[in-house]
Amino acid sequence: MHPVLARFLAADAARETLHKQQSGGALSAEEQAFTDAASANPKHKAVLLGVGGRTLSTDAQASLVLLAAHAAVRALDQDATLAEPTKKAREALAEEGASPEETDAFLASILLEEAFGYEQDVDAFDSEYVKEALGEVPALAALTKEAVDALFLTFVKAAANDAERKVREGMARALFDIAWSEGPAPINPEHMEAVLDAEVVDRPEEEQEAKVQATAQLLQALSKEGLIGPIRLSRLRALLGEDDA
């Protein structure tokens, strides 16, 4: 988990920083990132300031997570390792018409995935994974509906026979519908879980094996297109019970 995200997931630290800003106190770089994120999201700032105590409502928790994640996104610009890939990711999203707010939300989702998406140590920050995920953004941002259709057809046509073709078609359509229904985004564990629940769970064993294999092959194909990096590929394949790629 990014240290800025971790720091401001604590409600007390978040509120204290906002009160410190209001009183005109000097802010550290991390605190400035958080207050900037709060100023850019006034509704969430108001929700957080309007509650007291350590037990937060669902809405307040959601606001806290959003502001902490957006603060961490701002901190990326000052990170010696991640500043350049963050810049390139921002530029790629802007070129495809994303607003600054949409861009921040996209990058925040990457940090939240790193923090909570896998069974990793939340006390450590996997900078290499985030760097890879940021590197996936230009290819994802440029992915049009026509390009997705072409990926689909190429993957399906590569099947060895009609039976495999049918399985590939079903799994590719399911994954694309779930992961990219609102536009291309990094394929994450939630997407994989939804696909498995919809297409694999409670099916006969032979059918399950064929669908899992097709899904693993699809992930490999997307990796070759630069849409999935090697670390993500390895982790997603592991979720399927496959060996690391």
XYZ file of C-alpha atoms in Angstrom, residues 6-124:
119
model
C -1.998 4.198 4.324
C -1.515 7.364 6.347
C -4.795 8.999 5.380
C -6.932 5.887 5.618
C -6.789 6.720 9.317
C -9.770 9.019 9.869
C -8.090 10.889 12.706
C -5.042 11.715 10.586
C -7.236 12.812 7.690
C -9.420 15.109 9.773
C -6.478 16.518 11.716
C -4.786 17.441 8.444
C -7.910 19.188 7.152
C -8.276 21.113 10.408
C -4.584 21.989 10.257
C -5.085 23.473 6.805
C -8.106 25.443 7.974
C -6.116 26.926 10.854
C -3.287 27.974 8.556
C -0.733 25.490 9.871
C 2.326 24.522 7.851
C 1.730 21.329 5.873
C 4.175 18.595 4.944
C 4.309 17.378 1.336
C 2.039 14.424 2.191
C -0.426 16.666 4.009
C -0.452 19.096 1.095
C -1.249 16.223 -1.265
C -4.185 15.241 0.928
C -5.579 18.753 1.293
C -5.229 19.299 -2.465
C -7.174 16.099 -3.063
C -9.819 17.242 -0.591
C -10.115 20.659 -2.237
C -10.607 18.964 -5.605
C -13.373 16.797 -4.116
C -15.335 19.193 -1.873
C -18.338 16.925 -1.374
C -16.169 14.161 0.044
C -14.244 16.676 2.132
C -17.506 17.948 3.615
C -18.647 14.414 4.417
C -15.407 13.669 6.231
C -15.413 16.923 8.185
C -19.024 16.442 9.130
C -18.509 13.259 11.122
C -16.789 12.600 14.415
C -15.403 9.603 16.246
C -13.584 6.620 14.848
C -16.639 4.699 13.666
C -17.502 6.054 10.248
C -20.654 5.606 8.220
C -20.411 3.808 4.898
C -20.507 7.134 3.058
C -17.791 8.597 5.259
C -15.610 5.523 4.765
C -16.035 5.804 1.004
C -15.083 9.481 1.113
C -12.036 8.719 3.239
C -10.810 6.022 0.859
C -11.353 8.259 -2.179
C -9.494 11.221 -0.690
C -6.634 9.052 0.580
C -6.253 7.386 -2.818
C -6.345 10.712 -4.669
C -3.743 12.105 -2.273
C -1.512 9.138 -3.089
C -1.992 9.833 -6.804
C -0.720 13.368 -6.281
C 2.272 12.002 -4.394
C 3.221 9.898 -7.436
C 4.319 13.067 -9.224
C 7.090 13.481 -6.632
C 8.237 9.859 -6.733
C 11.590 9.425 -8.466
C 10.610 6.035 -9.870
C 6.950 6.636 -10.667
C 6.809 10.283 -11.742
C 7.658 9.612 -15.396
C 5.267 6.666 -15.959
C 2.593 8.677 -14.140
C 3.162 11.590 -16.517
C 2.937 9.316 -19.559
C -0.247 7.715 -18.213
C -1.819 11.134 -17.660
C -0.860 12.256 -21.150
C -2.270 9.099 -22.734
C -5.590 9.450 -20.935
C -5.811 13.158 -21.786
C -5.158 12.417 -25.454
C -8.167 10.101 -25.451
C -10.391 12.778 -23.928
C -10.274 11.960 -20.230
C -10.811 14.913 -17.910
C -8.343 15.599 -15.080
C -10.932 14.219 -12.644
C -11.374 11.053 -14.693
C -7.615 10.674 -14.955
C -7.153 10.983 -11.201
C -9.884 8.394 -10.636
C -8.239 6.000 -13.103
C -4.841 6.323 -11.418
C -6.397 6.038 -7.965
C -7.954 2.729 -8.972
C -4.479 1.400 -9.739
C -3.244 2.315 -6.259
C -6.303 0.795 -4.620
C -5.816 -2.403 -6.590
C -2.193 -2.601 -5.463
C -3.303 -2.074 -1.882
C -6.289 -4.406 -1.693
C -6.517 -6.464 -4.876
C -4.176 -9.307 -3.986
C -3.081 -11.232 -0.931
C -0.001 -9.116 -0.494
C 1.465 -7.453 2.588
C -0.514 -4.222 2.930
C 2.320 -2.693 4.971
C 4.614 -2.814 1.927
